PDB file of C-alpha atoms in Angstrom:
ATOM      1  CA  MET A   1      -6.779 -15.301   7.953  1.00  0.00           C
ATOM      2  CA  LYS A   2      -7.429 -16.237  11.400  1.00  0.00           C
ATOM      3  CA  TRP A   3      -7.591 -12.987  12.986  1.00  0.00           C
ATOM      4  CA  LYS A   4     -10.383 -12.994  15.804  1.00  0.00           C
ATOM      5  CA  GLY A   5      -9.197 -12.853  19.140  1.00  0.00           C
ATOM      6  CA  ARG A   6      -5.820 -11.700  18.278  1.00  0.00           C
ATOM      7  CA  ARG A   7      -4.035  -8.379  19.188  1.00  0.00           C
ATOM      8  CA  GLN A   8      -5.245  -5.313  17.759  1.00  0.00           C
ATOM      9  CA  SER A   9      -2.795  -2.440  16.903  1.00  0.00           C
ATOM     10  CA  GLY A  10      -3.217   0.621  19.059  1.00  0.00           C
ATOM     11  CA  ASN A  11      -2.237   2.703  16.316  1.00  0.00           C
ATOM     12  CA  ILE A  12      -5.242   2.578  14.412  1.00  0.00           C
ATOM     13  CA  ASN A  13      -7.841   5.332  14.302  1.00  0.00           C
ATOM     14  CA  ASN A  14     -11.331   5.677  13.086  1.00  0.00           C
ATOM     15  CA  ALA A  15     -10.863   9.179  11.496  1.00  0.00           C
ATOM     16  CA  GLY A  16     -14.271   9.753  10.641  1.00  0.00           C
ATOM     17  CA  ARG A  17     -15.849  11.113   7.625  1.00  0.00           C
ATOM     18  CA  GLY A  18     -14.665  14.039   5.655  1.00  0.00           C
ATOM     19  CA  GLY A  19     -16.837  17.072   5.957  1.00  0.00           C
ATOM     20  CA  GLY A  20     -15.944  18.562   2.225  1.00  0.00           C
ATOM     21  CA  ARG A  21     -16.830  17.150  -0.969  1.00  0.00           C
ATOM     22  CA  GLY A  22     -14.483  18.992  -3.107  1.00  0.00           C
ATOM     23  CA  GLY A  23     -10.882  18.632  -3.614  1.00  0.00           C
ATOM     24  CA  MET A  24      -9.465  16.447  -5.962  1.00  0.00           C
ATOM     25  CA  ALA A  25     -11.271  16.012  -9.426  1.00  0.00           C
ATOM     26  CA  LEU A  26     -11.526  12.223 -10.137  1.00  0.00           C
ATOM     27  CA  GLY A  27     -13.418  12.967 -13.459  1.00  0.00           C
ATOM     28  CA  GLY A  28     -15.466  10.188 -15.207  1.00  0.00           C
ATOM     29  CA  GLY A  29     -12.811   7.578 -14.513  1.00  0.00           C
ATOM     30  CA  GLY A  30     -13.449   7.498 -10.730  1.00  0.00           C
ATOM     31  CA  ILE A  31     -11.774   4.676  -9.300  1.00  0.00           C
ATOM     32  CA  ILE A  32      -9.713   3.795 -12.332  1.00  0.00           C
ATOM     33  CA  LEU A  33      -8.365   7.234 -12.763  1.00  0.00           C
ATOM     34  CA  ALA A  34      -7.288   7.333  -9.271  1.00  0.00           C
ATOM     35  CA  LEU A  35      -5.311   3.872  -9.776  1.00  0.00           C
ATOM     36  CA  VAL A  36      -3.948   5.149 -12.998  1.00  0.00           C
ATOM     37  CA  ILE A  37      -2.267   7.705 -10.772  1.00  0.00           C
ATOM     38  CA  PHE A  38      -1.659   5.643  -7.728  1.00  0.00           C
ATOM     39  CA  LEU A  39      -1.999   2.177  -8.489  1.00  0.00           C
ATOM     40  CA  ILE A  40      -3.091   1.682  -5.074  1.00  0.00           C
ATOM     41  CA  THR A  41      -0.073   2.517  -3.527  1.00  0.00           C
ATOM     42  CA  GLY A  42       1.883   5.275  -5.224  1.00  0.00           C
ATOM     43  CA  ASP A  43       3.843   8.427  -4.072  1.00  0.00           C
ATOM     44  CA  PRO A  44       0.982  10.855  -2.910  1.00  0.00           C
ATOM     45  CA  PHE A  45       2.722  13.787  -3.410  1.00  0.00           C
ATOM     46  CA  THR A  46       2.548  14.989  -6.894  1.00  0.00           C
ATOM     47  CA  ALA A  47      -1.174  14.524  -6.920  1.00  0.00           C
ATOM     48  CA  LEU A  48      -2.121  15.366  -3.546  1.00  0.00           C
ATOM     49  CA  GLU A  49      -0.073  18.544  -3.466  1.00  0.00           C
ATOM     50  CA  SER A  50      -1.958  19.663  -6.680  1.00  0.00           C
ATOM     51  CA  THR A  51      -5.376  19.228  -4.774  1.00  0.00           C
ATOM     52  CA  THR A  52      -3.982  21.590  -1.633  1.00  0.00           C
ATOM     53  CA  LYS A  53      -4.557  24.616  -3.226  1.00  0.00           C
ATOM     54  CA  THR A  54      -8.358  24.067  -4.202  1.00  0.00           C
ATOM     55  CA  ALA A  55      -9.342  21.546  -1.511  1.00  0.00           C
ATOM     56  CA  PRO A  56     -11.614  22.648   1.337  1.00  0.00           C
ATOM     57  CA  GLN A  57     -10.758  22.861   4.659  1.00  0.00           C
ATOM     58  CA  THR A  58     -12.637  19.823   5.888  1.00  0.00           C
ATOM     59  CA  GLN A  59     -13.562  18.827   9.090  1.00  0.00           C
ATOM     60  CA  GLN A  60     -14.013  15.003  10.185  1.00  0.00           C
ATOM     61  CA  GLU A  61     -17.308  14.277  11.330  1.00  0.00           C
ATOM     62  CA  GLU A  62     -17.920  11.390  13.532  1.00  0.00           C
ATOM     63  CA  TYR A  63     -18.811   8.581  11.459  1.00  0.00           C
ATOM     64  CA  VAL A  64     -20.867   5.346  12.729  1.00  0.00           C
ATOM     65  CA  MET A  65     -19.638   2.250  11.340  1.00  0.00           C
ATOM     66  CA  THR A  66     -21.706  -0.473   9.992  1.00  0.00           C
ATOM     67  CA  GLN A  67     -21.302  -3.935  11.301  1.00  0.00           C
ATOM     68  CA  ALA A  68     -19.191  -5.207   8.228  1.00  0.00           C
ATOM     69  CA  GLU A  69     -16.968  -1.984   8.359  1.00  0.00           C
ATOM     70  CA  LYS A  70     -16.677  -2.671  12.018  1.00  0.00           C
ATOM     71  CA  ASP A  71     -15.459  -6.108  11.178  1.00  0.00           C
ATOM     72  CA  LEU A  72     -13.031  -5.037   8.338  1.00  0.00           C
ATOM     73  CA  TYR A  73     -11.701  -2.236  10.778  1.00  0.00           C
ATOM     74  CA  GLU A  74     -10.826  -4.867  13.449  1.00  0.00           C
ATOM     75  CA  TYR A  75      -9.378  -7.047  10.971  1.00  0.00           C
ATOM     76  CA  SER A  76      -7.050  -4.152   9.662  1.00  0.00           C
ATOM     77  CA  ALA A  77      -5.987  -3.408  13.106  1.00  0.00           C
ATOM     78  CA  VAL A  78      -4.892  -7.156  13.720  1.00  0.00           C
ATOM     79  CA  VAL A  79      -2.989  -7.010  10.389  1.00  0.00           C
ATOM     80  CA  LEU A  80      -1.446  -3.721  11.557  1.00  0.00           C
ATOM     81  CA  ALA A  81      -0.518  -5.367  14.646  1.00  0.00           C
ATOM     82  CA  ASP A  82       1.100  -8.067  12.498  1.00  0.00           C
ATOM     83  CA  THR A  83       3.132  -5.542  10.663  1.00  0.00           C
ATOM     84  CA  GLU A  84       4.275  -4.261  14.021  1.00  0.00           C
ATOM     85  CA  ASP A  85       5.680  -7.502  15.449  1.00  0.00           C
ATOM     86  CA  ALA A  86       7.231  -8.506  12.108  1.00  0.00           C
ATOM     87  CA  TRP A  87       9.297  -5.543  11.602  1.00  0.00           C
ATOM     88  CA  SER A  88       9.949  -5.174  15.308  1.00  0.00           C
ATOM     89  CA  GLU A  89      11.547  -8.490  15.119  1.00  0.00           C
ATOM     90  CA  ILE A  90      13.184  -8.571  11.672  1.00  0.00           C
ATOM     91  CA  LEU A  91      14.695  -4.784  11.813  1.00  0.00           C
ATOM     92  CA  GLY A  92      15.701  -5.785  15.255  1.00  0.00           C
ATOM     93  CA  LYS A  93      18.088  -8.521  14.130  1.00  0.00           C
ATOM     94  CA  GLU A  94      19.509  -5.923  11.507  1.00  0.00           C
ATOM     95  CA  GLY A  95      20.140  -3.216  14.534  1.00  0.00           C
ATOM     96  CA  ILE A  96      17.330  -0.964  13.339  1.00  0.00           C
ATOM     97  CA  ASN A  97      14.613   0.054  16.134  1.00  0.00           C
ATOM     98  CA  TYR A  98      11.114  -0.052  14.379  1.00  0.00           C
ATOM     99  CA  THR A  99       8.811   2.824  15.140  1.00  0.00           C
ATOM    100  CA  PRO A 100       5.313   1.662  14.188  1.00  0.00           C
ATOM    101  CA  ALA A 101       3.214   3.822  11.448  1.00  0.00           C
ATOM    102  CA  LYS A 102      -0.055   4.947  12.328  1.00  0.00           C
ATOM    103  CA  MET A 103      -3.261   4.284  10.300  1.00  0.00           C
ATOM    104  CA  ASP A 104      -6.185   6.357   9.878  1.00  0.00           C
ATOM    105  CA  ILE A 105      -9.550   4.800   8.539  1.00  0.00           C
ATOM    106  CA  PHE A 106     -11.805   7.280   6.860  1.00  0.00           C
ATOM    107  CA  LYS A 107     -14.924   7.912   4.984  1.00  0.00           C
ATOM    108  CA  ASP A 108     -15.182   9.999   1.922  1.00  0.00           C
ATOM    109  CA  ALA A 109     -12.502  12.295   2.366  1.00  0.00           C
ATOM    110  CA  ILE A 110      -9.774  13.418   4.567  1.00  0.00           C
ATOM    111  CA  ASN A 111      -6.706  16.212   5.031  1.00  0.00           C
ATOM    112  CA  THR A 112      -3.537  14.682   5.358  1.00  0.00           C
ATOM    113  CA  GLY A 113       0.309  15.431   5.835  1.00  0.00           C
ATOM    114  CA  CYS A 114       0.329  15.183   2.169  1.00  0.00           C
ATOM    115  CA  GLY A 115      -2.587  16.722   0.965  1.00  0.00           C
ATOM    116  CA  PHE A 116      -6.480  16.579   0.676  1.00  0.00           C
ATOM    117  CA  ALA A 117      -7.560  12.974  -0.406  1.00  0.00           C
ATOM    118  CA  GLN A 118     -10.869  11.332  -1.483  1.00  0.00           C
ATOM    119  CA  ALA A 119     -11.851   7.744  -1.116  1.00  0.00           C
ATOM    120  CA  GLY A 120     -11.325   7.037  -4.825  1.00  0.00           C
ATOM    121  CA  THR A 121      -7.631   7.706  -4.209  1.00  0.00           C
ATOM    122  CA  GLY A 122      -6.913   4.083  -2.924  1.00  0.00           C
ATOM    123  CA  PRO A 123      -4.818   3.705   0.123  1.00  0.00           C
ATOM    124  CA  PHE A 124      -1.665   5.316   0.490  1.00  0.00           C
ATOM    125  CA  TYR A 125       1.345   6.185   2.730  1.00  0.00           C
ATOM    126  CA  CYS A 126       2.475   9.708   3.345  1.00  0.00           C
ATOM    127  CA  SER A 127       5.781  10.049   4.834  1.00  0.00           C
ATOM    128  CA  VAL A 128       5.356  13.336   5.970  1.00  0.00           C
ATOM    129  CA  ASP A 129       3.280  12.357   9.077  1.00  0.00           C
ATOM    130  CA  ASN A 130       4.226   8.488   9.034  1.00  0.00           C
ATOM    131  CA  LYS A 131       0.429   7.336   8.448  1.00  0.00           C
ATOM    132  CA  VAL A 132      -1.303   5.107   6.383  1.00  0.00           C
ATOM    133  CA  TYR A 133      -4.795   6.468   5.134  1.00  0.00           C
ATOM    134  CA  MET A 134      -7.429   3.956   3.841  1.00  0.00           C
ATOM    135  CA  ASP A 135     -11.036   4.054   3.087  1.00  0.00           C
ATOM    136  CA  LEU A 136     -12.558   0.558   3.898  1.00  0.00           C
ATOM    137  CA  SER A 137     -14.787   0.731   0.775  1.00  0.00           C
ATOM    138  CA  PHE A 138     -11.914   0.483  -1.504  1.00  0.00           C
ATOM    139  CA  PHE A 139     -11.396  -3.317  -0.917  1.00  0.00           C
ATOM    140  CA  ASN A 140     -15.155  -3.795  -2.617  1.00  0.00           C
ATOM    141  CA  ASN A 141     -13.879  -1.976  -5.755  1.00  0.00           C
ATOM    142  CA  LEU A 142     -10.913  -4.019  -5.947  1.00  0.00           C
ATOM    143  CA  VAL A 143     -13.152  -7.114  -6.080  1.00  0.00           C
ATOM    144  CA  ASN A 144     -16.128  -5.577  -8.242  1.00  0.00           C
ATOM    145  CA  ASP A 145     -14.142  -3.377 -10.554  1.00  0.00           C
ATOM    146  CA  PHE A 146     -10.771  -5.062 -11.190  1.00  0.00           C
ATOM    147  CA  GLY A 147     -11.597  -8.928 -10.155  1.00  0.00           C
ATOM    148  CA  ALA A 148      -9.310  -9.409  -7.501  1.00  0.00           C
ATOM    149  CA  LYS A 149     -10.136 -12.757  -5.911  1.00  0.00           C
ATOM    150  CA  ASN A 150     -12.503 -12.213  -3.068  1.00  0.00           C
ATOM    151  CA  GLY A 151     -11.194 -12.562   0.494  1.00  0.00           C
ATOM    152  CA  ASP A 152     -10.121 -11.028   3.664  1.00  0.00           C
ATOM    153  CA  PHE A 153      -6.322 -11.402   2.981  1.00  0.00           C
ATOM    154  CA  ILE A 154      -6.597  -8.512   0.168  1.00  0.00           C
ATOM    155  CA  VAL A 155      -6.720  -6.170   2.946  1.00  0.00           C
ATOM    156  CA  SER A 156      -3.569  -7.904   4.353  1.00  0.00           C
ATOM    157  CA  TYR A 157      -1.704  -7.267   1.325  1.00  0.00           C
ATOM    158  CA  VAL A 158      -2.569  -3.798   0.897  1.00  0.00           C
ATOM    159  CA  ILE A 159      -1.655  -2.709   4.355  1.00  0.00           C
ATOM    160  CA  SER A 160       1.319  -4.803   4.540  1.00  0.00           C
ATOM    161  CA  HIS A 161       2.476  -3.127   1.183  1.00  0.00           C
ATOM    162  CA  GLU A 162       1.657   0.661   2.361  1.00  0.00           C
ATOM    163  CA  ILE A 163       3.586  -0.370   5.865  1.00  0.00           C
ATOM    164  CA  GLY A 164       6.510  -1.635   3.424  1.00  0.00           C
ATOM    165  CA  HIS A 165       6.598   2.110   2.476  1.00  0.00           C
ATOM    166  CA  HIS A 166       6.932   2.984   6.130  1.00  0.00           C
ATOM    167  CA  VAL A 167       9.825   0.326   6.434  1.00  0.00           C
ATOM    168  CA  GLN A 168      11.412   2.099   3.357  1.00  0.00           C
ATOM    169  CA  ASN A 169      10.985   5.408   5.323  1.00  0.00           C
ATOM    170  CA  VAL A 170      12.706   4.132   8.781  1.00  0.00           C
ATOM    171  CA  THR A 171      15.436   2.408   7.079  1.00  0.00           C
ATOM    172  CA  GLY A 172      16.284   5.580   5.080  1.00  0.00           C
ATOM    173  CA  ILE A 173      15.358   4.674   1.600  1.00  0.00           C
ATOM    174  CA  MET A 174      12.526   6.817   1.352  1.00  0.00           C
ATOM    175  CA  ASP A 175      14.629  10.040   1.779  1.00  0.00           C
ATOM    176  CA  GLN A 176      17.345   8.684  -0.637  1.00  0.00           C
ATOM    177  CA  TYR A 177      14.572   8.132  -3.110  1.00  0.00           C
ATOM    178  CA  GLN A 178      12.899  11.483  -2.864  1.00  0.00           C
ATOM    179  CA  LYS A 179      16.112  13.161  -3.228  1.00  0.00           C
ATOM    180  CA  LEU A 180      16.914  11.272  -6.251  1.00  0.00           C
ATOM    181  CA  MET A 181      13.317  11.983  -7.870  1.00  0.00           C
ATOM    182  CA  GLN A 182      13.947  16.012  -7.777  1.00  0.00           C
ATOM    183  CA  LYS A 183      16.890  15.372 -10.161  1.00  0.00           C
ATOM    184  CA  LEU A 184      15.538  13.085 -12.561  1.00  0.00           C
ATOM    185  CA  PRO A 185      13.629  13.570 -15.648  1.00  0.00           C
ATOM    186  CA  GLU A 186       9.683  12.139 -15.851  1.00  0.00           C
ATOM    187  CA  LYS A 187      10.893   8.914 -17.552  1.00  0.00           C
ATOM    188  CA  GLU A 188      13.731   8.154 -15.272  1.00  0.00           C
ATOM    189  CA  ARG A 189      11.548   9.269 -12.319  1.00  0.00           C
ATOM    190  CA  ASN A 190       9.006   6.471 -13.224  1.00  0.00           C
ATOM    191  CA  ALA A 191      11.613   3.797 -13.594  1.00  0.00           C
ATOM    192  CA  LEU A 192      12.861   4.644 -10.064  1.00  0.00           C
ATOM    193  CA  THR A 193       9.336   4.630  -8.509  1.00  0.00           C
ATOM    194  CA  VAL A 194       8.748   1.140 -10.044  1.00  0.00           C
ATOM    195  CA  ARG A 195      11.998   0.151  -8.179  1.00  0.00           C
ATOM    196  CA  LEU A 196      10.262   1.464  -4.884  1.00  0.00           C
ATOM    197  CA  GLU A 197       6.824   0.021  -5.234  1.00  0.00           C
ATOM    198  CA  LEU A 198       8.434  -3.577  -6.385  1.00  0.00           C
ATOM    199  CA  GLN A 199      10.310  -3.354  -3.055  1.00  0.00           C
ATOM    200  CA  ALA A 200       7.227  -2.394  -0.947  1.00  0.00           C
ATOM    201  CA  ASP A 201       5.557  -5.715  -2.576  1.00  0.00           C
ATOM    202  CA  TYR A 202       8.483  -7.792  -1.571  1.00  0.00           C
ATOM    203  CA  LEU A 203       8.215  -6.358   2.055  1.00  0.00           C
ATOM    204  CA  ALA A 204       4.425  -7.326   2.147  1.00  0.00           C
ATOM    205  CA  GLY A 205       5.294 -10.900   1.036  1.00  0.00           C
ATOM    206  CA  VAL A 206       7.873 -10.873   4.133  1.00  0.00           C
ATOM    207  CA  VAL A 207       5.107 -10.018   6.442  1.00  0.00           C
ATOM    208  CA  ALA A 208       2.956 -12.515   4.763  1.00  0.00           C
ATOM    209  CA  ARG A 209       5.496 -15.256   5.730  1.00  0.00           C
ATOM    210  CA  TYR A 210       5.734 -13.881   9.110  1.00  0.00           C
ATOM    211  CA  GLN A 211       1.831 -14.485   9.459  1.00  0.00           C
ATOM    212  CA  HIS A 212       2.360 -17.850   7.842  1.00  0.00           C
ATOM    213  CA  ASP A 213       5.082 -18.978  10.270  1.00  0.00           C
ATOM    214  CA  LYS A 214       2.951 -18.070  13.135  1.00  0.00           C
ATOM    215  CA  GLY A 215       0.267 -20.037  11.792  1.00  0.00           C
ATOM    216  CA  TYR A 216      -2.143 -17.385  11.109  1.00  0.00           C
ATOM    217  CA  LEU A 217      -3.047 -18.051   7.337  1.00  0.00           C
ATOM    218  CA  ASP A 218      -5.773 -20.001   5.897  1.00  0.00           C
ATOM    219  CA  ASP A 219      -5.527 -22.023   2.976  1.00  0.00           C
ATOM    220  CA  GLY A 220      -6.222 -19.551  -0.249  1.00  0.00           C
ATOM    221  CA  ASP A 221      -4.587 -16.484   1.553  1.00  0.00           C
ATOM    222  CA  ILE A 222      -1.847 -16.085  -0.501  1.00  0.00           C
ATOM    223  CA  ASP A 223      -3.473 -16.854  -3.672  1.00  0.00           C
ATOM    224  CA  GLU A 224      -5.715 -13.873  -2.902  1.00  0.00           C
ATOM    225  CA  ALA A 225      -2.597 -11.502  -2.671  1.00  0.00           C
ATOM    226  CA  ILE A 226      -1.383 -12.602  -5.631  1.00  0.00           C
ATOM    227  CA  SER A 227      -4.805 -12.269  -7.583  1.00  0.00           C
ATOM    228  CA  THR A 228      -4.735  -8.628  -6.355  1.00  0.00           C
ATOM    229  CA  ALA A 229      -1.124  -8.110  -7.162  1.00  0.00           C
ATOM    230  CA  TRP A 230      -2.001  -9.043 -10.533  1.00  0.00           C
ATOM    231  CA  VAL A 231      -5.084  -7.164 -11.023  1.00  0.00           C
ATOM    232  CA  ILE A 232      -3.064  -3.749 -10.100  1.00  0.00           C
ATOM    233  CA  GLY A 233      -0.154  -4.059 -12.237  1.00  0.00           C
ATOM    234  CA  ASP A 234       0.558  -1.162 -14.164  1.00  0.00           C
ATOM    235  CA  ASP A 235      -0.324  -3.209 -17.594  1.00  0.00           C
ATOM    236  CA  ALA A 236      -3.586  -4.533 -16.065  1.00  0.00           C
ATOM    237  CA  ILE A 237      -4.176  -1.184 -15.116  1.00  0.00           C
ATOM    238  CA  GLN A 238      -3.766   0.788 -18.095  1.00  0.00           C
ATOM    239  CA  LYS A 239      -5.482  -1.903 -20.298  1.00  0.00           C
ATOM    240  CA  LYS A 240      -8.644  -1.591 -18.395  1.00  0.00           C
ATOM    241  CA  GLY A 241      -8.672   2.085 -18.164  1.00  0.00           C
ATOM    242  CA  GLN A 242      -7.578   3.154 -21.385  1.00  0.00           C
ATOM    243  CA  GLY A 243      -7.142  -0.231 -23.803  1.00  0.00           C
ATOM    244  CA  TYR A 244      -3.562   0.125 -24.409  1.00  0.00           C
ATOM    245  CA  VAL A 245      -0.448   0.164 -22.332  1.00  0.00           C
ATOM    246  CA  VAL A 246       2.515   2.910 -22.167  1.00  0.00           C
ATOM    247  CA  PRO A 247       5.255   1.112 -20.538  1.00  0.00           C
ATOM    248  CA  GLU A 248       7.393   4.401 -20.144  1.00  0.00           C
ATOM    249  CA  SER A 249       4.748   5.713 -17.801  1.00  0.00           C
ATOM    250  CA  TYR A 250       4.873   2.482 -15.520  1.00  0.00           C
ATOM    251  CA  THR A 251       5.280   3.675 -11.769  1.00  0.00           C
ATOM    252  CA  HIS A 252       4.341   0.310 -10.061  1.00  0.00           C
ATOM    253  CA  GLY A 253       5.639  -2.676 -12.378  1.00  0.00           C
ATOM    254  CA  THR A 254       3.461  -4.832 -14.606  1.00  0.00           C
ATOM    255  CA  SER A 255       1.343  -7.783 -12.878  1.00  0.00           C
ATOM    256  CA  GLU A 256       4.058 -10.289 -13.457  1.00  0.00           C
ATOM    257  CA  GLN A 257       6.697  -8.222 -11.538  1.00  0.00           C
ATOM    258  CA  ARG A 258       4.349  -7.418  -8.867  1.00  0.00           C
ATOM    259  CA  VAL A 259       3.488 -10.761  -8.211  1.00  0.00           C
ATOM    260  CA  ARG A 260       7.217 -12.219  -8.595  1.00  0.00           C
ATOM    261  CA  TRP A 261       8.480  -9.748  -5.956  1.00  0.00           C
ATOM    262  CA  TYR A 262       5.648 -10.538  -3.643  1.00  0.00           C
ATOM    263  CA  GLN A 263       6.494 -14.202  -3.832  1.00  0.00           C
ATOM    264  CA  LYS A 264      10.215 -13.467  -3.480  1.00  0.00           C
ATOM    265  CA  GLY A 265       9.438 -11.745   0.080  1.00  0.00           C
ATOM    266  CA  PHE A 266       7.520 -14.620   0.888  1.00  0.00           C
ATOM    267  CA  GLN A 267       9.889 -16.976   0.218  1.00  0.00           C
ATOM    268  CA  ALA A 268      12.916 -15.246   1.738  1.00  0.00           C
ATOM    269  CA  GLY A 269      11.078 -14.006   4.706  1.00  0.00           C
ATOM    270  CA  ASP A 270      13.561 -11.373   5.486  1.00  0.00           C
ATOM    271  CA  LEU A 271      15.560  -8.801   3.857  1.00  0.00           C
ATOM    272  CA  SER A 272      18.098 -10.889   2.017  1.00  0.00           C
ATOM    273  CA  GLU A 273      16.580 -10.366  -1.401  1.00  0.00           C
ATOM    274  CA  TRP A 274      14.989  -6.890  -1.248  1.00  0.00           C
ATOM    275  CA  ASP A 275      17.352  -5.004  -3.197  1.00  0.00           C
ATOM    276  CA  THR A 276      15.565  -3.521  -6.268  1.00  0.00           C
ATOM    277  CA  PHE A 277      17.821  -0.612  -6.590  1.00  0.00           C
ATOM    278  CA  ASN A 278      20.926  -2.181  -7.557  1.00  0.00           C
ATOM    279  CA  LEU A 279      19.713  -4.540 -10.432  1.00  0.00           C
ATOM    280  CA  ASP A 280      19.461  -4.134 -13.806  1.00  0.00           C
ATOM    281  CA  PRO A 281      16.146  -3.470 -15.257  1.00  0.00           C
ATOM    282  CA  SER A 282      16.074  -6.607 -16.925  1.00  0.00           C
ATOM    283  CA  GLN A 283      16.280  -8.409 -13.511  1.00  0.00           C
ATOM    284  CA  LEU A 284      13.143  -6.560 -12.205  1.00  0.00           C
TER     285      LEU A 284
END
């Protein structure tokens, strides 16, 4: 993506290195176990709340980034700015005032409005404090451990997906989702979460279309995003982590679904086809 010399968001923050090493026990599965829980973008409440009782009261220490991390940080700031511009314009046409989310970049661990998180958790959005949390080392794991196509647009896809959850928060969908989740049994909660996540993939596609129309994308960028969406489908993650799939435990959708909803958002470039909640399961 063409990003150098472009506007960087002022809503990004280098939160530093977490002072504590305790908290969430990821076990031998490491990043795979974390992704089974979150699949990069999951609702962090259940897992994170369970850690707040035992997590240390960490203090973020100043962390000096490497040059590669500085570049990734600045790239992320440009992507965040793109999401701000895109959603201010798109939601403005719908009569909705868009208040941007903030994003904290951290190293190792961090205390959040949703509880204690470690780097292995993967990037996530917390609707309590309206923030995206992300450890930049995660993107190397996507390429090295999961086989995503290497390229900077992986970062754009993931950030745009997380900001998609913020758009759901701004538009009231997240609140409706959380209220429904309290009333449903586990299997139905999982199915509802799949709809939330596929909608966030659609919204990430909408941002990519905005970036494309502005002339920001390079050849191959969309292929990088599609590659990432594919390797983090529930079926792909479960096959890699445990060797078999359990469809009733899906919380984000299959690889095919995630790619398809991202492409739908890219093709539409607006909210015209974003409703995943009123479709028959066969249409997801």
